[in-house]
XYZ file of C-alpha atoms in Angstrom:
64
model
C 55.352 188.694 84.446
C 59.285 188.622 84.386
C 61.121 186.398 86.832
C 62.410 188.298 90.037
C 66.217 187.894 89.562
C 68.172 187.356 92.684
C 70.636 189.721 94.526
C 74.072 188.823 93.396
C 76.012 190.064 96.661
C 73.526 187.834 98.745
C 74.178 184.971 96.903
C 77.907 184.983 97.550
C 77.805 185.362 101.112
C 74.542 183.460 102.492
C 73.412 179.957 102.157
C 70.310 178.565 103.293
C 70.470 175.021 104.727
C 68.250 172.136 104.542
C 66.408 172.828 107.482
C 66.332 176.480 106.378
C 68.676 178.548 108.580
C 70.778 181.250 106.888
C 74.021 180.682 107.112
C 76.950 183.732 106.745
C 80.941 183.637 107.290
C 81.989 185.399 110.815
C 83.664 188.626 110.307
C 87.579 189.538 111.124
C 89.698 186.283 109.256
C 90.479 188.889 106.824
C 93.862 190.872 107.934
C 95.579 191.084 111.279
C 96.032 186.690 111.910
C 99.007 186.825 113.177
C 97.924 188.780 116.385
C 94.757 186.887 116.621
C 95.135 183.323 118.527
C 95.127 180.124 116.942
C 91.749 179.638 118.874
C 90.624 182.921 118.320
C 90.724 182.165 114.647
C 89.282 178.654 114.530
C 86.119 179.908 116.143
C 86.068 183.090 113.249
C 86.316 180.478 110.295
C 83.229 178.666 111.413
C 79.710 179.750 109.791
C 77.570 181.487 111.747
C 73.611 181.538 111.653
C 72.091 184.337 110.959
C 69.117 186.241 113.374
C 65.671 184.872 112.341
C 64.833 188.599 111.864
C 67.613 189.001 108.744
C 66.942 186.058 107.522
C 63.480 186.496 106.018
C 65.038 189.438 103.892
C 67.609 187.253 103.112
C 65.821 184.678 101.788
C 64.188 187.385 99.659
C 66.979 188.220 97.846
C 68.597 184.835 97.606
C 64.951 184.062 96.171
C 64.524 181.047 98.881
């Protein structure tokens, strides 16, 4: 059988640690920073670990 090839969008915006959490980027750093405070956008750059519930699909398609 052919090798299952992995989803491409998933593999630019999750990564799986070494303990196996799915990790993602926090929404809303994209446009509107200068309203947002300094604090405000410290805590949106941080990853963010995904629900145990979207991660098993995840891990499907990043092929984890």
């Amino acid at each position: 059988m052919p090798k299952q090839k992995s989803h491409s969008g998933a593999k630019k915006r999750f990564k799986v640690t070494g303990t196996g959490k799915v990790m993602k980027q926090q929404a809303g750093m994209r446009h509107n920073l200068e309203l947002k405070s300094s604090r405000r956008t410290r805590r949106l750059n941080q990853d963010q670990v995904v629900p145990e519930v979207d991660a098993k699909v995840i891990r499907r398609m990043i092929g984890k």
